[in-house]
mmCIF file of C-alpha atoms and ligand atoms in Angstrom:
data_model
loop_
_atom_site.group_PDB
_atom_site.id
_atom_site.type_symbol
_atom_site.label_atom_id
_atom_site.label_comp_id
_atom_site.label_asym_id
_atom_site.label_seq_id
_atom_site.Cartn_x
_atom_site.Cartn_y
_atom_site.Cartn_z
ATOM 1 C CA MET A 1 12.122 -139.279 79.336
ATOM 2 C CA ASN A 2 15.778 -138.715 79.979
ATOM 3 C CA GLU A 3 17.915 -141.566 78.703
ATOM 4 C CA ASN A 4 20.688 -140.549 81.081
ATOM 5 C CA GLU A 5 18.503 -141.197 84.065
ATOM 6 C CA ILE A 6 18.089 -144.903 83.592
ATOM 7 C CA THR A 7 16.478 -146.220 86.739
ATOM 8 C CA ASN A 8 17.316 -149.682 87.926
ATOM 9 C CA ILE A 9 15.846 -150.755 91.193
ATOM 10 C CA ASN A 10 16.117 -154.413 90.360
ATOM 11 C CA SER A 11 17.960 -155.087 93.602
ATOM 12 C CA ASP A 12 15.965 -158.204 94.365
ATOM 13 C CA ASN A 13 16.322 -159.156 90.671
ATOM 14 C CA GLU A 14 13.141 -160.803 89.592
ATOM 15 C CA PRO A 15 14.272 -163.751 87.501
ATOM 16 C CA ARG A 16 13.656 -163.456 83.743
ATOM 17 C CA GLN A 17 10.603 -165.496 82.808
ATOM 18 C CA ALA A 18 11.126 -168.560 80.677
ATOM 19 C CA SER A 19 7.685 -168.832 79.081
ATOM 20 C CA ILE A 20 6.456 -165.948 76.925
ATOM 21 C CA LEU A 21 2.715 -166.005 76.608
ATOM 22 C CA GLY A 22 1.786 -162.655 75.126
ATOM 23 C CA GLN A 23 3.482 -160.506 72.528
ATOM 24 C CA GLY A 24 2.787 -157.102 70.993
ATOM 25 C CA LYS A 25 4.696 -154.998 68.491
ATOM 26 C CA ALA A 26 4.625 -151.427 67.197
ATOM 27 C CA HIS A 27 6.887 -149.104 65.269
ATOM 28 C CA SER A 28 8.030 -145.541 64.976
ATOM 29 C CA LYS A 29 6.689 -142.856 62.648
ATOM 30 C CA ILE A 30 7.795 -139.915 60.553
ATOM 31 C CA ILE A 31 5.546 -136.893 60.129
ATOM 32 C CA LEU A 32 6.147 -135.473 56.657
ATOM 33 C CA MET A 33 3.964 -132.413 57.105
ATOM 34 C CA GLY A 34 1.466 -130.894 59.512
ATOM 35 C CA GLU A 35 2.769 -131.663 63.037
ATOM 36 C CA HIS A 36 1.395 -129.333 65.717
ATOM 37 C CA ALA A 37 -1.190 -127.926 63.306
ATOM 38 C CA VAL A 38 -2.793 -131.399 63.383
ATOM 39 C CA VAL A 39 -3.625 -130.841 67.086
ATOM 40 C CA TYR A 40 -5.913 -127.973 65.870
ATOM 41 C CA GLY A 41 -7.687 -130.053 63.226
ATOM 42 C CA VAL A 42 -5.359 -129.370 60.277
ATOM 43 C CA PRO A 43 -4.555 -132.492 58.219
ATOM 44 C CA ALA A 44 -1.103 -134.046 58.478
ATOM 45 C CA ILE A 45 0.845 -136.470 56.296
ATOM 46 C CA ALA A 46 2.793 -139.199 58.071
ATOM 47 C CA MET A 47 4.398 -142.537 57.363
ATOM 48 C CA PRO A 48 5.376 -145.519 59.493
ATOM 49 C CA PHE A 49 9.096 -145.925 60.186
ATOM 50 C CA LYS A 50 9.614 -149.615 60.741
ATOM 51 C CA ALA A 51 13.402 -149.555 61.172
ATOM 52 C CA ALA A 52 12.707 -148.303 64.686
ATOM 53 C CA SER A 53 10.334 -150.601 66.540
ATOM 54 C CA VAL A 54 9.328 -151.983 69.911
ATOM 55 C CA SER A 55 8.335 -155.417 71.097
ATOM 56 C CA VAL A 56 6.634 -156.253 74.409
ATOM 57 C CA LYS A 57 6.511 -159.778 75.781
ATOM 58 C CA ILE A 58 4.335 -160.724 78.733
ATOM 59 C CA SER A 59 4.664 -163.758 80.969
ATOM 60 C CA PRO A 60 3.232 -164.513 84.390
ATOM 61 C CA SER A 61 5.214 -162.867 87.149
ATOM 62 C CA LYS A 62 6.932 -165.251 89.595
ATOM 63 C CA THR A 63 5.620 -163.098 92.426
ATOM 64 C CA ASN A 64 2.225 -161.423 92.736
ATOM 65 C CA ARG A 65 3.740 -158.099 91.708
ATOM 66 C CA SER A 66 3.548 -156.828 88.152
ATOM 67 C CA TRP A 67 6.980 -156.034 86.833
ATOM 68 C CA ILE A 68 8.546 -154.049 83.992
ATOM 69 C CA GLU A 69 11.871 -155.088 82.528
ATOM 70 C CA SER A 70 13.377 -152.575 80.110
ATOM 71 C CA ASP A 71 16.576 -150.654 79.437
ATOM 72 C CA TYR A 72 14.941 -147.537 80.859
ATOM 73 C CA TYR A 73 13.445 -148.955 84.045
ATOM 74 C CA ASN A 74 13.579 -152.350 85.661
ATOM 75 C CA GLY A 75 11.313 -152.836 88.648
ATOM 76 C CA PRO A 76 7.769 -153.216 89.962
ATOM 77 C CA ILE A 77 5.037 -151.310 88.136
ATOM 78 C CA SER A 78 3.887 -149.793 91.423
ATOM 79 C CA LEU A 79 7.220 -147.904 91.630
ATOM 80 C CA MET A 80 7.510 -146.823 87.990
ATOM 81 C CA PRO A 81 8.785 -143.250 87.553
ATOM 82 C CA ASN A 82 6.227 -140.528 86.797
ATOM 83 C CA ASP A 83 7.325 -140.200 83.192
ATOM 84 C CA MET A 84 6.038 -143.734 82.619
ATOM 85 C CA ALA A 85 2.554 -142.906 83.969
ATOM 86 C CA ASN A 86 1.180 -143.137 80.417
ATOM 87 C CA LEU A 87 2.184 -146.818 80.224
ATOM 88 C CA LYS A 88 0.607 -147.549 83.593
ATOM 89 C CA LYS A 89 -2.610 -145.899 82.397
ATOM 90 C CA VAL A 90 -2.677 -148.086 79.271
ATOM 91 C CA MET A 91 -2.148 -151.261 81.347
ATOM 92 C CA GLU A 92 -4.943 -150.305 83.768
ATOM 93 C CA LEU A 93 -7.328 -149.350 80.976
ATOM 94 C CA MET A 94 -6.672 -152.559 79.072
ATOM 95 C CA LEU A 95 -7.271 -154.732 82.153
ATOM 96 C CA ASP A 96 -10.355 -152.757 83.286
ATOM 97 C CA SER A 97 -11.939 -152.345 79.840
ATOM 98 C CA PHE A 98 -11.829 -156.075 79.153
ATOM 99 C CA ASN A 99 -12.493 -157.095 82.767
ATOM 100 C CA LEU A 100 -9.205 -158.989 82.933
ATOM 101 C CA PRO A 101 -7.675 -160.348 86.166
ATOM 102 C CA GLN A 102 -5.273 -157.962 87.900
ATOM 103 C CA LYS A 103 -2.695 -160.650 88.585
ATOM 104 C CA GLY A 104 1.070 -160.238 88.493
ATOM 105 C CA LEU A 105 2.444 -159.875 84.970
ATOM 106 C CA HIS A 106 6.031 -159.570 83.827
ATOM 107 C CA TYR A 107 6.450 -157.124 80.914
ATOM 108 C CA ARG A 108 9.697 -157.257 78.941
ATOM 109 C CA ILE A 109 10.087 -154.183 76.679
ATOM 110 C CA GLU A 110 12.667 -154.206 73.876
ATOM 111 C CA SER A 111 12.854 -151.034 71.824
ATOM 112 C CA ASN A 112 15.292 -149.417 69.416
ATOM 113 C CA ILE A 113 13.162 -146.266 69.058
ATOM 114 C CA PRO A 114 15.217 -143.363 70.397
ATOM 115 C CA ILE A 115 13.367 -141.850 73.357
ATOM 116 C CA GLY A 116 12.340 -138.201 73.191
ATOM 117 C CA ARG A 117 13.238 -137.633 69.538
ATOM 118 C CA GLY A 118 9.714 -137.002 68.245
ATOM 119 C CA MET A 119 9.669 -140.517 66.807
ATOM 120 C CA GLY A 120 6.553 -141.539 68.714
ATOM 121 C CA SER A 121 8.332 -143.763 71.232
ATOM 122 C CA SER A 122 5.725 -143.338 73.991
ATOM 123 C CA ALA A 123 2.769 -144.151 71.717
ATOM 124 C CA ALA A 124 4.613 -147.109 70.177
ATOM 125 C CA VAL A 125 5.463 -148.661 73.567
ATOM 126 C CA SER A 126 1.839 -148.156 74.674
ATOM 127 C CA VAL A 127 0.501 -149.796 71.508
ATOM 128 C CA ALA A 128 2.865 -152.764 71.939
ATOM 129 C CA ILE A 129 1.800 -153.130 75.606
ATOM 130 C CA ALA A 130 -1.910 -153.025 74.737
ATOM 131 C CA ARG A 131 -1.410 -155.588 71.975
ATOM 132 C CA ALA A 132 0.651 -157.848 74.248
ATOM 133 C CA ILE A 133 -2.066 -157.777 76.938
ATOM 134 C CA ALA A 134 -4.721 -158.601 74.319
ATOM 135 C CA ASP A 135 -2.562 -161.458 73.046
ATOM 136 C CA TYR A 136 -1.808 -162.737 76.560
ATOM 137 C CA TYR A 137 -5.495 -162.903 77.530
ATOM 138 C CA ASP A 138 -6.625 -163.826 74.021
ATOM 139 C CA VAL A 139 -9.089 -160.937 73.698
ATOM 140 C CA GLU A 140 -10.109 -159.238 70.460
ATOM 141 C CA LEU A 141 -8.730 -155.657 70.441
ATOM 142 C CA SER A 142 -10.191 -153.594 67.609
ATOM 143 C CA ASP A 143 -8.155 -150.787 66.040
ATOM 144 C CA TYR A 144 -10.706 -148.342 67.439
ATOM 145 C CA GLN A 145 -10.341 -149.662 71.016
ATOM 146 C CA LEU A 146 -6.563 -149.620 70.656
ATOM 147 C CA GLN A 147 -6.533 -145.960 69.558
ATOM 148 C CA LEU A 148 -8.963 -144.993 72.328
ATOM 149 C CA ILE A 149 -6.979 -146.667 75.102
ATOM 150 C CA VAL A 150 -3.516 -145.591 73.936
ATOM 151 C CA ASN A 151 -4.659 -142.004 73.391
ATOM 152 C CA GLN A 152 -5.664 -141.853 77.076
ATOM 153 C CA GLY A 153 -2.028 -142.614 77.889
ATOM 154 C CA GLU A 154 -0.850 -140.070 75.310
ATOM 155 C CA VAL A 155 -2.955 -137.365 76.967
ATOM 156 C CA ILE A 156 -0.804 -137.955 80.063
ATOM 157 C CA ALA A 157 2.399 -137.904 77.990
ATOM 158 C CA HIS A 158 1.574 -134.857 75.832
ATOM 159 C CA GLU A 159 -1.569 -133.252 77.346
ATOM 160 C CA SER A 160 -3.140 -132.374 73.983
ATOM 161 C CA THR A 161 -2.770 -135.058 71.381
ATOM 162 C CA SER A 162 -4.080 -135.342 67.867
ATOM 163 C CA GLY A 163 -3.930 -139.135 68.032
ATOM 164 C CA LEU A 164 -1.508 -139.181 65.097
ATOM 165 C CA ASP A 165 1.381 -140.854 66.970
ATOM 166 C CA THR A 166 -0.906 -143.637 68.195
ATOM 167 C CA LEU A 167 -2.269 -144.255 64.723
ATOM 168 C CA MET A 168 1.141 -144.270 63.068
ATOM 169 C CA SER A 169 2.711 -146.716 65.511
ATOM 170 C CA SER A 170 0.029 -149.261 64.700
ATOM 171 C CA THR A 171 -0.525 -148.715 60.982
ATOM 172 C CA ASN A 172 1.425 -150.012 57.982
ATOM 173 C CA ASP A 173 0.768 -147.373 55.323
ATOM 174 C CA PRO A 174 1.495 -143.687 54.926
ATOM 175 C CA VAL A 175 -1.652 -141.708 55.759
ATOM 176 C CA MET A 176 -3.308 -138.357 55.380
ATOM 177 C CA TYR A 177 -4.702 -137.817 58.863
ATOM 178 C CA GLN A 178 -7.155 -135.375 60.315
ATOM 179 C CA LYS A 179 -8.288 -135.459 63.924
ATOM 180 C CA SER A 180 -11.647 -137.239 64.389
ATOM 181 C CA GLU A 181 -11.745 -138.254 60.714
ATOM 182 C CA GLN A 182 -11.112 -141.628 59.141
ATOM 183 C CA PRO A 183 -7.402 -141.670 58.101
ATOM 184 C CA VAL A 184 -6.740 -141.939 54.369
ATOM 185 C CA PRO A 185 -3.994 -144.493 53.594
ATOM 186 C CA PHE A 186 -1.962 -144.100 50.406
ATOM 187 C CA SER A 187 1.319 -145.312 48.959
ATOM 188 C CA LEU A 188 4.162 -142.844 48.499
ATOM 189 C CA ASN A 189 5.883 -144.510 45.569
ATOM 190 C CA LEU A 190 8.086 -141.480 44.834
ATOM 191 C CA LYS A 191 11.366 -141.429 42.956
ATOM 192 C CA ALA A 192 13.052 -139.787 45.916
ATOM 193 C CA PHE A 193 14.848 -140.505 49.165
ATOM 194 C CA LEU A 194 14.040 -139.277 52.640
ATOM 195 C CA ILE A 195 16.792 -138.639 55.157
ATOM 196 C CA LEU A 196 15.837 -138.775 58.814
ATOM 197 C CA ALA A 197 18.374 -137.141 61.112
ATOM 198 C CA ASP A 198 18.418 -137.338 64.899
ATOM 199 C CA SER A 199 19.775 -134.119 66.417
ATOM 200 C CA GLY A 200 20.674 -136.071 69.559
ATOM 201 C CA ILE A 201 18.864 -133.387 71.535
ATOM 202 C CA GLU A 202 15.961 -134.584 73.552
ATOM 203 C CA GLY A 203 12.785 -133.210 72.002
ATOM 204 C CA GLN A 204 10.048 -132.062 74.317
ATOM 205 C CA THR A 205 6.712 -132.723 72.651
ATOM 206 C CA LYS A 206 4.700 -131.951 75.767
ATOM 207 C CA LYS A 207 6.450 -128.595 76.239
ATOM 208 C CA ALA A 208 6.235 -127.798 72.517
ATOM 209 C CA VAL A 209 2.496 -128.559 72.329
ATOM 210 C CA ALA A 210 1.912 -126.444 75.462
ATOM 211 C CA SER A 211 3.964 -123.533 74.077
ATOM 212 C CA VAL A 212 1.989 -123.494 70.804
ATOM 213 C CA ARG A 213 -1.210 -123.460 72.865
ATOM 214 C CA GLN A 214 0.079 -120.537 74.904
ATOM 215 C CA LEU A 215 1.073 -118.663 71.745
ATOM 216 C CA PHE A 216 -2.440 -119.310 70.409
ATOM 217 C CA GLU A 217 -3.905 -117.716 73.541
ATOM 218 C CA GLU A 218 -1.551 -114.746 73.357
ATOM 219 C CA ARG A 219 -1.568 -114.141 69.582
ATOM 220 C CA PRO A 220 -4.613 -115.964 68.157
ATOM 221 C CA LYS A 221 -4.603 -114.110 64.815
ATOM 222 C CA PHE A 222 -0.954 -114.884 64.153
ATOM 223 C CA VAL A 223 -1.298 -118.566 65.075
ATOM 224 C CA LYS A 224 -4.528 -118.960 63.063
ATOM 225 C CA GLU A 225 -2.802 -117.521 60.005
ATOM 226 C CA ALA A 226 0.147 -119.866 60.497
ATOM 227 C CA LEU A 227 -2.227 -122.831 60.835
ATOM 228 C CA ASN A 228 -4.084 -121.779 57.667
ATOM 229 C CA SER A 229 -0.792 -121.600 55.751
ATOM 230 C CA ILE A 230 0.333 -124.994 57.049
ATOM 231 C CA GLU A 231 -3.045 -126.441 56.051
ATOM 232 C CA ARG A 232 -2.592 -125.084 52.523
ATOM 233 C CA PHE A 233 0.946 -126.547 52.324
ATOM 234 C CA VAL A 234 -0.184 -129.948 53.589
ATOM 235 C CA LYS A 235 -2.994 -130.124 51.006
ATOM 236 C CA LEU A 236 -0.606 -129.047 48.238
ATOM 237 C CA GLY A 237 1.937 -131.542 49.584
ATOM 238 C CA TYR A 238 -0.611 -134.338 49.304
ATOM 239 C CA GLN A 239 -1.347 -133.265 45.733
ATOM 240 C CA ALA A 240 2.391 -133.153 44.946
ATOM 241 C CA ILE A 241 2.669 -136.747 46.219
ATOM 242 C CA GLN A 242 -0.249 -137.804 44.004
ATOM 243 C CA ASN A 243 1.408 -136.019 41.039
ATOM 244 C CA ARG A 244 4.817 -137.579 41.923
ATOM 245 C CA ASP A 245 6.230 -134.035 41.922
ATOM 246 C CA VAL A 246 9.135 -134.352 44.365
ATOM 247 C CA THR A 247 10.524 -130.862 43.655
ATOM 248 C CA GLU A 248 7.206 -129.303 44.676
ATOM 249 C CA LEU A 249 6.972 -131.590 47.712
ATOM 250 C CA GLY A 250 10.471 -130.544 48.802
ATOM 251 C CA ARG A 251 9.586 -126.855 48.524
ATOM 252 C CA LEU A 252 6.486 -127.418 50.640
ATOM 253 C CA LEU A 253 8.443 -129.267 53.326
ATOM 254 C CA THR A 254 10.704 -126.241 53.646
ATOM 255 C CA TYR A 255 7.747 -123.826 53.793
ATOM 256 C CA ASN A 256 6.237 -125.999 56.506
ATOM 257 C CA HIS A 257 9.473 -125.659 58.475
ATOM 258 C CA TYR A 258 9.422 -121.839 58.252
ATOM 259 C CA TYR A 259 6.019 -121.823 59.885
ATOM 260 C CA LEU A 260 6.971 -124.357 62.576
ATOM 261 C CA ASN A 261 9.887 -122.087 63.313
ATOM 262 C CA GLN A 262 7.496 -119.139 63.604
ATOM 263 C CA LEU A 263 5.405 -121.156 66.044
ATOM 264 C CA GLY A 264 8.546 -121.479 68.175
ATOM 265 C CA VAL A 265 8.987 -125.261 68.093
ATOM 266 C CA SER A 266 12.318 -125.517 66.291
ATOM 267 C CA HIS A 267 15.709 -125.479 68.011
ATOM 268 C CA PRO A 268 19.027 -123.856 66.967
ATOM 269 C CA SER A 269 20.651 -127.283 66.559
ATOM 270 C CA LEU A 270 17.776 -128.491 64.395
ATOM 271 C CA ASP A 271 17.947 -125.316 62.309
ATOM 272 C CA ARG A 272 21.680 -125.881 61.746
ATOM 273 C CA ILE A 273 21.057 -129.465 60.579
ATOM 274 C CA ILE A 274 18.189 -128.376 58.325
ATOM 275 C CA GLN A 275 20.217 -125.550 56.825
ATOM 276 C CA ALA A 276 23.084 -127.968 56.125
ATOM 277 C CA ALA A 277 20.616 -130.198 54.236
ATOM 278 C CA TRP A 278 19.443 -127.233 52.128
ATOM 279 C CA TYR A 279 23.017 -126.218 51.308
ATOM 280 C CA ALA A 280 23.893 -129.812 50.426
ATOM 281 C CA GLY A 281 21.174 -129.779 47.762
ATOM 282 C CA ALA A 282 18.090 -131.173 49.511
ATOM 283 C CA LEU A 283 14.812 -130.571 47.687
ATOM 284 C CA GLY A 284 13.458 -129.506 51.062
ATOM 285 C CA ALA A 285 14.014 -130.046 54.762
ATOM 286 C CA LYS A 286 12.154 -129.490 58.011
ATOM 287 C CA LEU A 287 11.845 -130.606 61.595
ATOM 288 C CA THR A 288 9.639 -133.627 62.170
ATOM 289 C CA GLY A 289 7.520 -134.475 65.215
ATOM 290 C CA GLY A 290 7.238 -132.400 68.343
ATOM 291 C CA GLY A 291 10.388 -130.303 67.847
ATOM 292 C CA LEU A 292 12.399 -128.347 70.463
ATOM 293 C CA GLY A 293 15.064 -130.926 69.606
ATOM 294 C CA GLY A 294 14.363 -134.365 68.203
ATOM 295 C CA CYS A 295 14.597 -135.086 64.477
ATOM 296 C CA ALA A 296 14.710 -133.415 61.077
ATOM 297 C CA ILE A 297 13.888 -134.780 57.622
ATOM 298 C CA ALA A 298 15.246 -133.867 54.202
ATOM 299 C CA LEU A 299 14.152 -134.901 50.723
ATOM 300 C CA ALA A 300 16.671 -135.926 48.050
ATOM 301 C CA LYS A 301 16.257 -136.822 44.385
ATOM 302 C CA THR A 302 18.831 -139.631 44.183
ATOM 303 C CA ALA A 303 20.507 -142.099 46.520
ATOM 304 C CA LYS A 304 23.840 -140.335 45.954
ATOM 305 C CA ASP A 305 22.334 -136.938 46.835
ATOM 306 C CA ALA A 306 20.792 -138.524 49.925
ATOM 307 C CA GLU A 307 24.173 -139.811 51.095
ATOM 308 C CA LEU A 308 25.792 -136.387 50.623
ATOM 309 C CA ILE A 309 22.931 -134.676 52.427
ATOM 310 C CA ALA A 310 23.043 -137.188 55.304
ATOM 311 C CA GLU A 311 26.781 -136.556 55.614
ATOM 312 C CA ALA A 312 26.233 -132.781 55.661
ATOM 313 C CA MET A 313 23.533 -133.201 58.338
ATOM 314 C CA GLN A 314 25.960 -135.258 60.428
ATOM 315 C CA LEU A 315 28.684 -132.637 60.038
ATOM 316 C CA ALA A 316 26.150 -130.069 61.241
ATOM 317 C CA GLY A 317 25.549 -132.094 64.409
ATOM 318 C CA ALA A 318 23.146 -134.951 63.620
ATOM 319 C CA LYS A 319 24.022 -137.955 65.796
ATOM 320 C CA GLN A 320 22.351 -140.568 63.601
ATOM 321 C CA THR A 321 20.822 -140.574 60.124
ATOM 322 C CA TRP A 322 18.650 -143.026 58.201
ATOM 323 C CA ILE A 323 17.947 -143.018 54.441
ATOM 324 C CA LEU A 324 14.630 -144.308 53.151
ATOM 325 C CA ASN A 325 13.880 -145.075 49.520
ATOM 326 C CA LEU A 326 10.394 -143.619 48.993
ATOM 327 C CA GLU A 327 9.787 -145.725 45.908
ATOM 328 C CA SER A 328 9.234 -148.727 48.140
ATOM 329 C CA GLU A 329 7.113 -146.959 50.792
HETATM 330 C C1 MEV B 1 4.112 -135.271 67.842
HETATM 331 O O1 MEV B 1 4.752 -136.395 67.222
HETATM 332 C C2 MEV B 1 3.113 -134.653 66.916
HETATM 333 C C3 MEV B 1 2.401 -133.438 67.458
HETATM 334 O O2 MEV B 1 1.623 -132.903 66.375
HETATM 335 C C4 MEV B 1 1.506 -133.778 68.633
HETATM 336 C C5 MEV B 1 0.280 -134.573 68.231
HETATM 337 O O3 MEV B 1 -0.088 -134.627 67.061
HETATM 338 O O4 MEV B 1 -0.335 -135.159 69.159
HETATM 339 C C6 MEV B 1 3.370 -132.346 67.886
#
């Protein structure tokens, strides 16, 4: 979604609803290792990123029309732009799956997750919508049903999806995740800091996933070898986390980036930011999420190192940076 193209067709301004009867929340995510490869069954390591979150509140609509009120679009659901089709799908599936009345609802979406930065904004909004509908109608929504319904929306947003974004926006622990397998939660508890840097360039997960698929069709041997290497790095990365070996983890993050670059999903601006992190003393750095823009991560040993690295990433073009203490994750 393009933040510059904020649509507002609220000409007949539906009045803000006073009573809020349903509420759902979700948060952003950071993929430490294994993005893209995870679509092909390779495990990935990811953690929730709660500083960026979304809340959806539902109240009865004053008219019979269902309505969305958000910074991105404000208007009837029937006229939502195409790039919100995933949200519409989730609403329809929720109402149909639980045999809920199709009456007018007013959805108010509040989100501070940057859109199109590989931070799982679309999955998080969908999860919050599904949870708000369940809360509004007081129905029991199991984690399994939630994943199933939101992933249908994600298929529209990204075509192929591993389901990782959906899981991470609704889960509270870091996980080792493999498609169609039960996710393995763990605690990071590392004496290290993670810097998340937003390149400010809109990432294009759908395009990136499609381009990896095309590369796979054109050069299957090359892509299979890359996927095998990423799988090895992810497994070693998980071991490094268990062994609290942050130097080894950093090296593996960087290796993972080389291979993502080979798969064609990095971006010159991201590479500049990542290189700046390396030069500033990061233990490792890579793109995170869908790529072709979006965000990068870097690993630092101390809080002071993290600040210097974040500064270097900003000087190299990052528009916003966050520092996370991994001892408390
Ligand atoms: C996007 O955040 C992660 C990808 O691996 C896609 C997916 O897992 O569905 C690129």
